[in-house]
Coordinates of N, CA and C in Angstrom, one line a residue:
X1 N -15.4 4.3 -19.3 CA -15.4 4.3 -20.7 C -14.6 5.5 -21.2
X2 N -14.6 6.5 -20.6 CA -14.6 7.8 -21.1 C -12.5 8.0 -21.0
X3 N -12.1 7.0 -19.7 CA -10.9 6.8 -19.4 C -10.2 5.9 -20.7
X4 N -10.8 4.8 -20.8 CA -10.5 3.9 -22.1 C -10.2 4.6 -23.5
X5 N -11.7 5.2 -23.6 CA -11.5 6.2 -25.1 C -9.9 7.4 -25.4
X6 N -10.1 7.6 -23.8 CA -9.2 8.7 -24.0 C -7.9 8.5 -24.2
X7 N -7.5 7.0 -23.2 CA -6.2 6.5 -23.5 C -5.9 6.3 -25.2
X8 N -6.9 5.7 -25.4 CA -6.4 4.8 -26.8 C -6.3 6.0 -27.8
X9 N -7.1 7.3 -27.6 CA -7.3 7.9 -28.6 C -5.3 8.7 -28.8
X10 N -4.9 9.0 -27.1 CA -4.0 9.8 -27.0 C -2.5 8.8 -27.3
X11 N -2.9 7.2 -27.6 CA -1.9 6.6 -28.0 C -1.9 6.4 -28.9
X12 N -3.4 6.8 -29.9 CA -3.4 6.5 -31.5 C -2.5 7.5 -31.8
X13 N -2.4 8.5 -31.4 CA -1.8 10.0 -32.0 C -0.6 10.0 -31.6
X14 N 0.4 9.2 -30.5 CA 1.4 9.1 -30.3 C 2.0 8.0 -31.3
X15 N 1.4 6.9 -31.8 CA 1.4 5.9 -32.7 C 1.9 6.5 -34.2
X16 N 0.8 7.3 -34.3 CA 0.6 8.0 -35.6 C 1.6 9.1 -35.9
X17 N 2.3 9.7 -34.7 CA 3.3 10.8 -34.8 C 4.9 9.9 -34.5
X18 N 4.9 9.1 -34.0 CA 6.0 8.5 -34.2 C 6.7 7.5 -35.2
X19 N 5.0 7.2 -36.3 CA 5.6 6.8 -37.6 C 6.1 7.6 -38.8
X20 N 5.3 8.5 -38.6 CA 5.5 9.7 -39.5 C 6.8 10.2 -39.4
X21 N 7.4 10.2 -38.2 CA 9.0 10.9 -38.2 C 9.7 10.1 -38.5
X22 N 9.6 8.6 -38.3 CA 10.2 7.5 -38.7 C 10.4 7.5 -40.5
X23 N 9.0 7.9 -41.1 CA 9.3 7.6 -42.3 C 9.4 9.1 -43.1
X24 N 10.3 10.0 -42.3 CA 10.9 11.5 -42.8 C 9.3 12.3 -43.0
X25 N 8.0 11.9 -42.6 CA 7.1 12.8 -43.1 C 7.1 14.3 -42.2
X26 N 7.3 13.8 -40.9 CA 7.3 14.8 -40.3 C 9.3 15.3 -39.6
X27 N 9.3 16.1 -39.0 CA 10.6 16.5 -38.4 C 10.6 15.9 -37.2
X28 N 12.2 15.6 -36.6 CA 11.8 15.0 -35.4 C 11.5 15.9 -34.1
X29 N 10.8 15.3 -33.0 CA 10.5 16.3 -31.7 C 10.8 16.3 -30.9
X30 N 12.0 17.0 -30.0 CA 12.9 16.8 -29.3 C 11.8 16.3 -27.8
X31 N 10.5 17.2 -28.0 CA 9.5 16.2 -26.7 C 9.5 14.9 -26.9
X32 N 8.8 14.2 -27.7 CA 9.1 13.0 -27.7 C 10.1 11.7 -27.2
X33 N 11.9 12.7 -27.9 CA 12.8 12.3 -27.6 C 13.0 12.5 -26.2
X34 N 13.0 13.4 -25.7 CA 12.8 13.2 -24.1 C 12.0 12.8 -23.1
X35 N 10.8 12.4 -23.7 CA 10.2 12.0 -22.8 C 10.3 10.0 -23.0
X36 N 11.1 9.8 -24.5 CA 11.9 8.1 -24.6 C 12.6 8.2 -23.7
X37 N 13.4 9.0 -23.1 CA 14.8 8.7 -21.9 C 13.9 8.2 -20.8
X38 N 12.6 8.1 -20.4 CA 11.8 8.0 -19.6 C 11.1 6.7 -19.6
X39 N 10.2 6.6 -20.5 CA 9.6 6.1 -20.8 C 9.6 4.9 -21.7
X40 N 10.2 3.8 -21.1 CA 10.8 2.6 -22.0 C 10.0 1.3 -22.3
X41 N 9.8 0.8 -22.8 CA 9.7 -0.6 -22.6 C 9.3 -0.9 -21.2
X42 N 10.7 -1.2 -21.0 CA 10.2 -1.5 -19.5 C 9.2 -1.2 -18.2
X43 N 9.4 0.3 -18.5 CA 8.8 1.3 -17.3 C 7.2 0.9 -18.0
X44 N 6.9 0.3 -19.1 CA 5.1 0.3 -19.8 C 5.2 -1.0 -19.2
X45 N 5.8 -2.2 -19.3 CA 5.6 -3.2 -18.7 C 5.6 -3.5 -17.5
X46 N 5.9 -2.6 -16.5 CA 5.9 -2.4 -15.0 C 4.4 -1.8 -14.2
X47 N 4.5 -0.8 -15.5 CA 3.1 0.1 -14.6 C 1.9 -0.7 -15.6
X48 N 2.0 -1.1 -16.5 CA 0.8 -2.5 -17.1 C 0.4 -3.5 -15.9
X49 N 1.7 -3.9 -15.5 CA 1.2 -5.3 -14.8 C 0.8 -4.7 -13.5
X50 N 1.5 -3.8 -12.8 CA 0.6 -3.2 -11.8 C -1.1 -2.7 -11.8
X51 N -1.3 -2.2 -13.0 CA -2.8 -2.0 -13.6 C -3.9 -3.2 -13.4
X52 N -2.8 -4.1 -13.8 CA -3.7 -5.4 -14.4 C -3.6 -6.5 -12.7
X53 N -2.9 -6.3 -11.8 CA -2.9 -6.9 -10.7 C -3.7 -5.9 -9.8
X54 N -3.9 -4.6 -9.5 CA -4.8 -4.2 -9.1 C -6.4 -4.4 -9.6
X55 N -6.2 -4.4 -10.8 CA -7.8 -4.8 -10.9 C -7.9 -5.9 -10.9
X56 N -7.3 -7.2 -11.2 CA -7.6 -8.4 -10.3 C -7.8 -8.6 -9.3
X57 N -7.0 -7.5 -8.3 CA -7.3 -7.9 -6.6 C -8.7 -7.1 -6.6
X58 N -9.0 -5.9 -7.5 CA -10.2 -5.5 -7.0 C -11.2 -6.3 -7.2
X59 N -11.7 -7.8 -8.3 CA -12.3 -8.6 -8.9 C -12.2 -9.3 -7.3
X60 N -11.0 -9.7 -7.1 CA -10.9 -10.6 -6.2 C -11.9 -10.0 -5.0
X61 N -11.6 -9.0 -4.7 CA -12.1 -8.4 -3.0 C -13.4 -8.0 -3.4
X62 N -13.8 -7.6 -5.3 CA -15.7 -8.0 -5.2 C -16.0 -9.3 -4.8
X63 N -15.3 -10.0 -5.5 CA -15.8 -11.6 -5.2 C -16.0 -12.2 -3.7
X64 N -14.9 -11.6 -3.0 CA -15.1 -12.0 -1.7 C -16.5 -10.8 -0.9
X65 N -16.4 -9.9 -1.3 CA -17.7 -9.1 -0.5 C -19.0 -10.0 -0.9
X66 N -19.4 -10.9 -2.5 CA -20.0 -11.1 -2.4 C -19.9 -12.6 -2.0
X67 N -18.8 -13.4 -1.6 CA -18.6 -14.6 -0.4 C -19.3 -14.5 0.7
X68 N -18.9 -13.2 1.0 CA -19.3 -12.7 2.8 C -21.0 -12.9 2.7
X69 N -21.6 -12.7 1.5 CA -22.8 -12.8 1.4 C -23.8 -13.6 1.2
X70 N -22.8 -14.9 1.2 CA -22.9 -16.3 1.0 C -23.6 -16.7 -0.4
X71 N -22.7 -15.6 -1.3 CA -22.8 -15.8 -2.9 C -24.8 -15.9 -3.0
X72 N -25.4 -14.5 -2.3 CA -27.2 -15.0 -2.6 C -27.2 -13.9 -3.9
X73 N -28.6 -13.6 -4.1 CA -28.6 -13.1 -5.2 C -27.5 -11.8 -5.3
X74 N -27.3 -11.7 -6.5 CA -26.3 -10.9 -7.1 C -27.3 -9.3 -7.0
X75 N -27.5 -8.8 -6.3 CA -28.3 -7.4 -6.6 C -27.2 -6.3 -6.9
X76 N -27.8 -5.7 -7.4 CA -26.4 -4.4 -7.2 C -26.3 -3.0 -6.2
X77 N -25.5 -3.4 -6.4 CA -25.4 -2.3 -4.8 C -23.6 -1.6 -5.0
X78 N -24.1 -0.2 -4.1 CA -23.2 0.8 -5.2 C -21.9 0.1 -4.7
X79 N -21.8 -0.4 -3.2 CA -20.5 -0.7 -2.7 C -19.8 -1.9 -4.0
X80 N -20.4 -2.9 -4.1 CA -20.1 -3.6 -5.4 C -19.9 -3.0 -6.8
X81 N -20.8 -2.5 -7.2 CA -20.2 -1.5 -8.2 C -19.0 -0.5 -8.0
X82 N -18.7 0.2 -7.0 CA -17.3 0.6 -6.3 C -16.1 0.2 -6.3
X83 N -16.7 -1.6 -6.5 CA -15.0 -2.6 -6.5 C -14.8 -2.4 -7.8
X84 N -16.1 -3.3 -8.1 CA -15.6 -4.0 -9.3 C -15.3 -2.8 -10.9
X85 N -15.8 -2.3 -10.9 CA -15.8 -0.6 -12.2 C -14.7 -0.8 -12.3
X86 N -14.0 -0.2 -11.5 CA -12.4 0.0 -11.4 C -11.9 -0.9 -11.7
X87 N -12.1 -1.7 -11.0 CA -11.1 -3.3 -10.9 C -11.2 -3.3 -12.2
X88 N -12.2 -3.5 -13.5 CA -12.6 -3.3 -14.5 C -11.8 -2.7 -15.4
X89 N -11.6 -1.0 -15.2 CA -11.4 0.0 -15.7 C -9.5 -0.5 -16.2
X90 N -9.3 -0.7 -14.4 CA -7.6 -0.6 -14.6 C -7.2 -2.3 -14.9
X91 N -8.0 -3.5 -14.9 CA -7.6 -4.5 -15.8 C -7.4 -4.3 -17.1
X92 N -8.1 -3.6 -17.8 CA -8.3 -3.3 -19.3 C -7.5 -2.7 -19.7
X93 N -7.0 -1.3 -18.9 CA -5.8 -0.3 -19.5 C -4.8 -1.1 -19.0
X94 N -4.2 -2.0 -17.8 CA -3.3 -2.6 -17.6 C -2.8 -3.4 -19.2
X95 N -3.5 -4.1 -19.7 CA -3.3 -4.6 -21.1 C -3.2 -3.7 -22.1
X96 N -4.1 -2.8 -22.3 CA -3.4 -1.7 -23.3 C -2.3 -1.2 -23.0
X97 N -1.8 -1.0 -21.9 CA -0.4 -0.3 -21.6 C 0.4 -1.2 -22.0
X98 N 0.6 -2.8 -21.6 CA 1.5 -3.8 -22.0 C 1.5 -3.4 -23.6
X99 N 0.4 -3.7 -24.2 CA 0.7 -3.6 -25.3 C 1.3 -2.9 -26.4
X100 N 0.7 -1.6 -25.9 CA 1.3 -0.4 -26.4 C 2.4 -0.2 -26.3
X101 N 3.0 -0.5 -25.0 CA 4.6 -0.5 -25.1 C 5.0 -1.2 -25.8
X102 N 4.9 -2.8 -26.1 CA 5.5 -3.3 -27.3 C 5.1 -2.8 -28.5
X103 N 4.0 -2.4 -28.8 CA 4.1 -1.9 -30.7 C 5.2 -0.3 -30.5
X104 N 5.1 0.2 -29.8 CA 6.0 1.9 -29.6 C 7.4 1.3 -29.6
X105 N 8.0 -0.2 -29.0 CA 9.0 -0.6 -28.6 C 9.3 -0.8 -30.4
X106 N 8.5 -1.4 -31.1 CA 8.6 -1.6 -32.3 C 8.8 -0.4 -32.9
X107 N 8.0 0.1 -33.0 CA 7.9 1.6 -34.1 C 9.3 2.3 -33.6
X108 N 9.6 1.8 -32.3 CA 11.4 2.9 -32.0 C 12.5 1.7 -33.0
X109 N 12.2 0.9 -33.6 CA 13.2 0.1 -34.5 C 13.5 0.7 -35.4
X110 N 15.0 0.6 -35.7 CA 15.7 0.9 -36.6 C 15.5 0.0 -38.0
X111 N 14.8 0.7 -39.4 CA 14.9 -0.3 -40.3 C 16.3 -0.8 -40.5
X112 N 16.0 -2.0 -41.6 CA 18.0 -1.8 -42.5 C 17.6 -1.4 -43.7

C-alpha cells in the first residue's frame, strides 16, 4: 500500500508541477526537461506492461502452487502470500504507469 501511495502521491506533484509551467505559473525546470529526453511515452508504456505481465505471471504461479494443491482449502500460508502481494502490488502500478504516461504525454501538448 505504502508503495501505491507513494507512487501516485510523487506523480500527483509531477502532474501538478508540469501544469503550472505550462500555464506560465511557475518557471521552467531544466530537471524536468532532462529528465523528458529520457523518459517518454514510450519508455512508461514499456516498463507498465512489464509491471503488469509480471504480476500476472506472479497470479499465475500463485494459482498454480495452489493447483499443485489440488485447489483444497484456500488457507493462507506466507509462501502464497509471497506470490501473490507482489503479483498484486506490481499489477496495479503497471496500470498507473500506463496511465500516467499518457495524461504527462498530454500535459507535454502544445496548446494553439
Amino acid at each position: 500500500m505504502a508503495i501505491l501511495i507513494g507512487f501516485q502521491s510523487v506523480v500527483f506533484a509531477t502532474f501538478t508541477k508540469i501544469f503550472a509551467i505550462s500555464e506560465g505559473l511557475l518557471p521552467e525546470d531544466s530537471r524536468l526537461t532532462r529528465m523528458f529526453r529520457y523518459i517518454t511515452l514510450e519508455v512508461g508504456l514499456i516498463v507498465g506492461i512489464l509491471l503488469i505481465l509480471a504480476g500476472a505471471g506472479a497470479w499465475v504461479l500463485g494459482l498454480e502452487y495452489w493447483r499443485i494443491r489440488e485447489f483444497g482449502r484456500a488457507t493462507i500460508r506466507k509462501k502464497t502470500l509471497r506470490i501473490v502481494i507482489p503479483g498484486l502490488v506490481c499489477f496495479t502500478l503497471g496500470f498507473q504507469v500506463v496511465l500516467s504516461s499518457f495524461f504527462l504525454s498530454v500535459l507535454g501538448m502544445s496548446r494553439r
